[in-house]
Coordinates of C-alpha atoms in Angstrom, one line a residue:
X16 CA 58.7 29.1 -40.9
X17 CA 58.4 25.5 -41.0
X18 CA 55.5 23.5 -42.2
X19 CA 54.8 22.3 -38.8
X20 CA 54.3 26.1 -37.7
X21 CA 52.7 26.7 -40.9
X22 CA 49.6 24.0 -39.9
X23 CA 49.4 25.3 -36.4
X24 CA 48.9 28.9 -37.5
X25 CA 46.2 27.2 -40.0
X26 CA 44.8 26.0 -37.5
X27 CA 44.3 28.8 -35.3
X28 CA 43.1 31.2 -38.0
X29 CA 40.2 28.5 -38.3
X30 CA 39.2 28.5 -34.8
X31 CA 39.2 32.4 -34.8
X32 CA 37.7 32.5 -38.6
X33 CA 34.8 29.8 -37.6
X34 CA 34.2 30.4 -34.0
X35 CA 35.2 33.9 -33.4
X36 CA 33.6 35.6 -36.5
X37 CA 30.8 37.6 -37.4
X38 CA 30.8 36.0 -41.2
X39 CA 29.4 32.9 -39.7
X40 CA 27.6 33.4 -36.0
X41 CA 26.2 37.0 -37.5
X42 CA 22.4 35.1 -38.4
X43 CA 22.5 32.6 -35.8
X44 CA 22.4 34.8 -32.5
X45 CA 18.7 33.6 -31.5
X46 CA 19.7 29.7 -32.0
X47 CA 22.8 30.5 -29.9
X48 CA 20.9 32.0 -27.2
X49 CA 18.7 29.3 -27.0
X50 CA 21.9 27.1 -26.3
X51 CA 23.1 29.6 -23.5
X52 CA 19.9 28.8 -21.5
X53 CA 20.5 25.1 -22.3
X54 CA 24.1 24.9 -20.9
X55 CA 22.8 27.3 -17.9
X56 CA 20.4 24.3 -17.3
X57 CA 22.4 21.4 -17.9
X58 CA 24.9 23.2 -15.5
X59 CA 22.9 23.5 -12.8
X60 CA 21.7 19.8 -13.4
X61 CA 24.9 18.4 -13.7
X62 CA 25.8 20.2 -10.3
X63 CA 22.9 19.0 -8.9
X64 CA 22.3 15.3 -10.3
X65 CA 26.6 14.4 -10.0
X66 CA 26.8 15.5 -6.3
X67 CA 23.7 13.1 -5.5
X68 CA 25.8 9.9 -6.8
X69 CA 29.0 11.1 -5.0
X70 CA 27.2 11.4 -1.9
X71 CA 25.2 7.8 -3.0
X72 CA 28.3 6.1 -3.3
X73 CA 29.9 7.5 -0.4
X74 CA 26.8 6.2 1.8
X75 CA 26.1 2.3 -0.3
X76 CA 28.7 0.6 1.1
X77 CA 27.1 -2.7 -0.7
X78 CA 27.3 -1.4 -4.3
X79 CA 27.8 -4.7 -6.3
X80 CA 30.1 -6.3 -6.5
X81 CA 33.7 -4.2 -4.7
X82 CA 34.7 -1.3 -3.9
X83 CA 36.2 -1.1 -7.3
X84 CA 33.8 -0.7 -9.4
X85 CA 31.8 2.2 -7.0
X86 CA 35.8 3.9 -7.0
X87 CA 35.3 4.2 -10.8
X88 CA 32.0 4.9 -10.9
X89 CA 33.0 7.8 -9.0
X90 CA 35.3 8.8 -10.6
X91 CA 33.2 9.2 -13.7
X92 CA 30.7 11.3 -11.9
X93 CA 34.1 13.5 -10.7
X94 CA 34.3 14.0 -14.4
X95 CA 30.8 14.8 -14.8
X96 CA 30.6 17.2 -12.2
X97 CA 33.8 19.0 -13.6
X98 CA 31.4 19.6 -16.8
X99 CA 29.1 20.9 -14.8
X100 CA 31.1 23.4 -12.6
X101 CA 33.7 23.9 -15.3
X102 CA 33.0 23.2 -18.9
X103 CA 29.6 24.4 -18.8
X104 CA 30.1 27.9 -17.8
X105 CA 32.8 28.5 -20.5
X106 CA 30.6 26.9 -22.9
X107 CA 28.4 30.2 -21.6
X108 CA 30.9 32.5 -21.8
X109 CA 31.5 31.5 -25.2
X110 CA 28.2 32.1 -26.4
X111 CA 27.7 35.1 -24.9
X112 CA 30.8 36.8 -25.8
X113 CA 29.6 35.7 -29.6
X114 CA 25.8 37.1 -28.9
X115 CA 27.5 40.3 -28.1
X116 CA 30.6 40.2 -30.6
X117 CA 33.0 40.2 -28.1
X118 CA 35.9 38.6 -30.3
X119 CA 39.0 38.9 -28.0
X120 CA 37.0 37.1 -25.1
X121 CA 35.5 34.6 -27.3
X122 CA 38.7 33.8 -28.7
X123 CA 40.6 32.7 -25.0
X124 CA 36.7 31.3 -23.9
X125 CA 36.8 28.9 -26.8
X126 CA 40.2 27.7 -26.1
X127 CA 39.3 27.2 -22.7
X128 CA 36.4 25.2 -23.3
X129 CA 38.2 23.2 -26.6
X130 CA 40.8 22.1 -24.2
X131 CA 38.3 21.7 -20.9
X132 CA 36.3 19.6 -23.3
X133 CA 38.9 17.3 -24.5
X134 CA 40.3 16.6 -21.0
X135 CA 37.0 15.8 -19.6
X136 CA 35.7 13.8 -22.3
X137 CA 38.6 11.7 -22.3
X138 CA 38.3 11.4 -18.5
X139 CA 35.0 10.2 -19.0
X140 CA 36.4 8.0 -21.8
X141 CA 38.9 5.9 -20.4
X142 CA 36.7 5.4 -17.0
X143 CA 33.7 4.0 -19.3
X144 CA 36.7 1.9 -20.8
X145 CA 37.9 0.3 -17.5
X146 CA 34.6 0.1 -16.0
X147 CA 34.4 -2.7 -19.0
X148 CA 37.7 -4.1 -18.3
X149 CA 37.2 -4.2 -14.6
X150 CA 34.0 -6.2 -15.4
X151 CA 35.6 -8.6 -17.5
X152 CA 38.1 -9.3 -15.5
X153 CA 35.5 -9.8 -12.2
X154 CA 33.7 -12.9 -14.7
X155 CA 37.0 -14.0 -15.7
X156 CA 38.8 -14.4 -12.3
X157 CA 36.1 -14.9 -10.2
X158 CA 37.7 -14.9 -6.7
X159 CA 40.9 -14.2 -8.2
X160 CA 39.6 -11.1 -8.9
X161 CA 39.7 -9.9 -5.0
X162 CA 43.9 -10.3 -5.5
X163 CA 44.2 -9.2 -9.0
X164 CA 41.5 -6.4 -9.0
X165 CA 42.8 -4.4 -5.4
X166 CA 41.5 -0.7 -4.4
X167 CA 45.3 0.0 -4.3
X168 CA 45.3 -1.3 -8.2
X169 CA 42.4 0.8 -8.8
X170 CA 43.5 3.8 -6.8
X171 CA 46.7 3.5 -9.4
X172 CA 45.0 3.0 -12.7
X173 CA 42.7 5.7 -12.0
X174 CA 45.7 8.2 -11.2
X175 CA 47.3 7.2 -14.6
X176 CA 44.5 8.1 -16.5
X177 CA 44.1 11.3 -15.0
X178 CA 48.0 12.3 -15.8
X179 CA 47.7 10.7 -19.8
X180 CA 44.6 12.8 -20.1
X181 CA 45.9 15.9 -18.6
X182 CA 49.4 15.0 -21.1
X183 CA 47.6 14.4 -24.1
X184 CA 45.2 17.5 -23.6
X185 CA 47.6 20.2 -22.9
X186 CA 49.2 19.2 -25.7
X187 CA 47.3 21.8 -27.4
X188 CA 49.4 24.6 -26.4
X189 CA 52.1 23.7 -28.4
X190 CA 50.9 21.5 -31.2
X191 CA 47.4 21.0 -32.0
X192 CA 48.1 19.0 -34.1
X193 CA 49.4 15.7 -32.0
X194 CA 46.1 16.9 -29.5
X195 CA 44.3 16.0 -32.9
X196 CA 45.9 12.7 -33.0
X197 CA 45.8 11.5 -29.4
X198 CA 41.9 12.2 -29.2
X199 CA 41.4 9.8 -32.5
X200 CA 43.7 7.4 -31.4
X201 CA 42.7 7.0 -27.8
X202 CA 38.7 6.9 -28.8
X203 CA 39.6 4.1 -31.2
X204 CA 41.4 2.5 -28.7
X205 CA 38.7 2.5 -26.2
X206 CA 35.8 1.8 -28.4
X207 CA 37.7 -1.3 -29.1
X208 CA 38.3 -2.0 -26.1
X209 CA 34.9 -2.1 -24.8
X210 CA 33.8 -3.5 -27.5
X211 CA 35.8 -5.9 -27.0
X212 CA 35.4 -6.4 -23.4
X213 CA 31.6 -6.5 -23.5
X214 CA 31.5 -9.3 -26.4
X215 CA 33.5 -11.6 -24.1
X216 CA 31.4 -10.6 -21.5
X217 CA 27.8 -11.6 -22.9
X218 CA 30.0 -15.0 -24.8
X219 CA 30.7 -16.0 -21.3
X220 CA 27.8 -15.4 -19.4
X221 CA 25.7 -17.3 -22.3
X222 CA 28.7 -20.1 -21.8
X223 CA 27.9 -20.0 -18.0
X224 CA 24.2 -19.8 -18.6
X225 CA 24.3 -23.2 -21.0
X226 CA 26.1 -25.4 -18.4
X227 CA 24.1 -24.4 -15.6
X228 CA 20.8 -25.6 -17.6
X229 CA 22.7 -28.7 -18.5
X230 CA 24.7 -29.3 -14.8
X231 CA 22.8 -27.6 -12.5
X232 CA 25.0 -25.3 -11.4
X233 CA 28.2 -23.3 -12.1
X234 CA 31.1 -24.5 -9.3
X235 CA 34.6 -24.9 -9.7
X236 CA 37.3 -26.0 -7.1
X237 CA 38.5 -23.3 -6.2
X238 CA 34.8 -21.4 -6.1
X239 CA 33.3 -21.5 -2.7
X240 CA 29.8 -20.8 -4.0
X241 CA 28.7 -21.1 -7.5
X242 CA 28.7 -17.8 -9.8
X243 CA 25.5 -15.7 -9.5
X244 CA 24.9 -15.3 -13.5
X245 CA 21.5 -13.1 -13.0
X246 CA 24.0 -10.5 -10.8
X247 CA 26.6 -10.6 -12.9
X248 CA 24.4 -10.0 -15.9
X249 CA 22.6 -6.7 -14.2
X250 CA 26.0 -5.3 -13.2
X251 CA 27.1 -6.1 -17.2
X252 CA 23.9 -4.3 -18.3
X253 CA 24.3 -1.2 -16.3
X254 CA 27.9 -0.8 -17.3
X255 CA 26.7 -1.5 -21.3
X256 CA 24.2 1.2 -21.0
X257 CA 27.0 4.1 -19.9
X258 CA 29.2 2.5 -22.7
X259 CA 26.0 2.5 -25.4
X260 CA 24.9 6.4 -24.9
X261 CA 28.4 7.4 -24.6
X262 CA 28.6 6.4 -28.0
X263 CA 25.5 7.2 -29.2
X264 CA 26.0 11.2 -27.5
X265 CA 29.8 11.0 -29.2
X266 CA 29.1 9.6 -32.6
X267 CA 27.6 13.0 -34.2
X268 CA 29.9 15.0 -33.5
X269 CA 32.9 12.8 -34.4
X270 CA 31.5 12.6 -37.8
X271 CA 31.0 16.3 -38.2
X272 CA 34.7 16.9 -37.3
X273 CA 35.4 14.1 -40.1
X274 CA 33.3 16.0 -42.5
X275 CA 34.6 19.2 -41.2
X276 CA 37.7 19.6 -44.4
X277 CA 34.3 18.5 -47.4
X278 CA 32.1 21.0 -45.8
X279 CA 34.1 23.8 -45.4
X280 CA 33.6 26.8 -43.5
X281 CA 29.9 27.9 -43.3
X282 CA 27.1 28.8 -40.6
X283 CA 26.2 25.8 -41.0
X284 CA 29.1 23.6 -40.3
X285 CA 29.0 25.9 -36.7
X286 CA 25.4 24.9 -36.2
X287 CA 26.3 21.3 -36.7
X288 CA 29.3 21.4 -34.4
X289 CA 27.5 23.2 -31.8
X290 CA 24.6 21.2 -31.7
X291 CA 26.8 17.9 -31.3
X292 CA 29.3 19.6 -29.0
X293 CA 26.1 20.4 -26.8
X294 CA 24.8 16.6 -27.3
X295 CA 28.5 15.2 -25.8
X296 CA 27.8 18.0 -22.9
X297 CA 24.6 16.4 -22.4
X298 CA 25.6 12.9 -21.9
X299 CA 28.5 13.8 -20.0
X300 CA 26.6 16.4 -17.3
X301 CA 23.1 15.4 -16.9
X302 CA 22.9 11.9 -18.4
X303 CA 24.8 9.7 -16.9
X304 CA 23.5 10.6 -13.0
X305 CA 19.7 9.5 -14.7
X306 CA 21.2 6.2 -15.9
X307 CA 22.8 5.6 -12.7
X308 CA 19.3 6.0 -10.8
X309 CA 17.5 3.9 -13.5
X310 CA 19.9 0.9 -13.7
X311 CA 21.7 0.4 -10.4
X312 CA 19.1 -0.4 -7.7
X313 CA 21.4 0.7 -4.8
X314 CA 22.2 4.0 -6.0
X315 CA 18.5 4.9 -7.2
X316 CA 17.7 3.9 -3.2
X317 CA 20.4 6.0 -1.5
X318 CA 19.9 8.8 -4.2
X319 CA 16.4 8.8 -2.7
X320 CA 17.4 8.3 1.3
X321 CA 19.9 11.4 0.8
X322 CA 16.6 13.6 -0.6
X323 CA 14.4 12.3 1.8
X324 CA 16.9 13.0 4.7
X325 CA 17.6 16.3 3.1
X326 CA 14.2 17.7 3.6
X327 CA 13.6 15.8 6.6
X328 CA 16.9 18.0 7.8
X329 CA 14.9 21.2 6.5
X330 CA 11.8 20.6 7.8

C-alpha cells in the first residue's frame, strides 16, 4: 500500500474514531441534543429568512448600484438557503444517529455533511470574495464599470465558481487529502483578496473624500456627474460587514482544525469542533439574511412589502 493510501485510510479511521465513536460522544449526549434543536432552528430560519431576500431581490429592481452586485448577492443567499434545506438536516441526522449510537448511519451522515459543508462554505466564500472585487472595481472604473462589469460577465464568473467549488469538494472521494489543501489554499486566497480589495477601497474613497473638501467636487472628463462618495461608502460598508462576520463566524473553527494534531483525540476536541462547526452554520443560514435587512435599506423595505403583502394575501 502506498503512503498516499496509507494517509487516506488515517484519515478515515479518524473521522469514524472521533465522530462515529462511543469513546468520545458517550458523555456528551445532552450537549448534542441541545445542538439538534439548534440546527432544527437555524434550519427552519435559514429557510425562512434566505427565501425573503430571493424574493427581495427579485422585486428591488433599484438595488444600488447594477444588477451585478443584487446577481451575487443572490447568489450568496442561494448558498445560504442550500444550508438551510441541505446542510442543516444532515447536521441532524448526524446528531441523532450519535444520540442513539447508530454508527453505520452516522458514519455516511458525517461524510455527507463534511462534504455538504465544504462546498457550501466555499460557495459562500468566493461570492463574499467577488462581492469585494466587484466593488472595487465599480470605484475604480466608475462608468467603465457598466462595460467591464456586464451581467453576462457576472452570469460567467458566478458559474466558474460554482464548478471550482463543486471540483475541489468532491475531491474528497478520492483523496482527502488535496480537499485538505484546496480549502486552506482557497480561504487564504480569498481573505487576501478581500483584504486587499477593501483597503483600496476605504484608501480611495478617503482620496476622493480629500479632493472634494479641497475642489468642491469629484468630476472627471469622461464622468457625466461627479461620484456620489456617501453611496459608495454605504454600499462598501454593507459588503465589509458580510466580509467582517464571515470571518469572525470562520476563525474558530479554522483554528481548532490547526490545533486539531497538539490536542489529539478527546471529547473535548469534538465539543470544540462542534461548537465552531455550528458557529460557521450560523453565519452561513441565519445570519447573513439579518445583515442584509440591517444594512441595505432596499432590501430591509421589500423584505417588509413581501410580509406585509403576505398577510394582506391571507387575510
Amino acid at each position: 500500500m502506498t503512503e498516499g493510501n496509507l494517509a487516506e485510510d488515517e484519515i478515515q479511521k479518524t473521522i469514524k474514531e472521533l465522530f462515529c465513536s462511543k469513546k468520545f460522544t458517550g458523555e456528551v449526549h445532552k450537549v448534542l441534543s441541545l445542538l439538534s434543536v439548534l440546527n432544527i432552528f437555524l434550519s427552519i430560519t435559514a429557510f425562512l429568512g434566505n427565501t425573503l431576500i430571493l424574493v427581495a431581490l427579485h422585486e428591488e429592481a433599484s438595488l444600488h448600484p447594477l444588477s451585478t452586485s443584487k446577481l451575487l448577492y443572490r447568489n450568496l443567499a442561494i448558498s445560504d438557503l442550500c444550508v438551510g434545506v441541505i446542510l442543516e438536516p444532515t447536521a441532524i441526522t448526524y446528531l441523532l444517529s450519535v444520540i442513539n449510537e447508530k454508527w453505520e448511519i452516522c458514519y455516511y451522515a458525517s461524510v455527507i455533511n463534511h462534504v455538504a459543508a465544504n462546498l457550501l462554505c466555499a460557495l459562500s466564500l468566493y461570492t463574499v470574495t467577488a462581492i469585494s472585487v466587484d466593488r472595487l472595481l465599480a470605484l475604480l472604473l466608475r462608468l467603465r464599470y457598466r462595460q467591464v462589469g456586464t451581467l453576462k460577465r457576472t452570469c460567467l464568473s458566478v458559474t466558474v465558481i460554482w464548478i471550482m467549488c463543486v471540483f475541489g469538494t468532491s475531491s474528497y472521494f478520492w483523496s482527502h487529502s488535496f480537499t485538505s489543501w484546496w480549502v486552506l489554499i482557497g480561504t487564504g486566497r480569498c481573505q487576501f483578496t478581500s483584504v486587499f480589495s477593501y483597503t483600496k477601497l476605504f484608501c480611495t474613497l478617503r482620496h476622493n473624500q480629500i479632493h472634494i473638501q479641497h475642489h468642491g467636487s469629484l468630476r472627471q472628463p469622461s464622468q457625466a456627474t461627479p461620484l456620489n462618495i456617501p453611496r459608495y461608502r454605504k454600499a462598501v460598508t454593507s459588503a465589509l460587514w458580510v466580509q467582517v462576520t464571515m470571518t469572525f463566524c470562520y476563525l474558530p473553527y479554522g483554528i481548532v482544525k490547526i490545533l486539531r494534531p497538539q490536542i489529539g483525540l478527546s471529547s473535548s476536541l469534538y465539543l470544540s469542533i462542534q461548537f465552531t462547526a455550528n458557529l460557521v452554520l450560523f453565519k452561513n443560514s441565519s445570519l447573513n439574511p439579518l445583515l442584509y435587512c440591517w444594512k441595505i435599506r432596499e432590501v430591509r423595505q421589500a423584505v417588509k412589502d413581501t410580509i406585509r403583502q403576505f398577510f394582506c394575501a391571507q387575510n
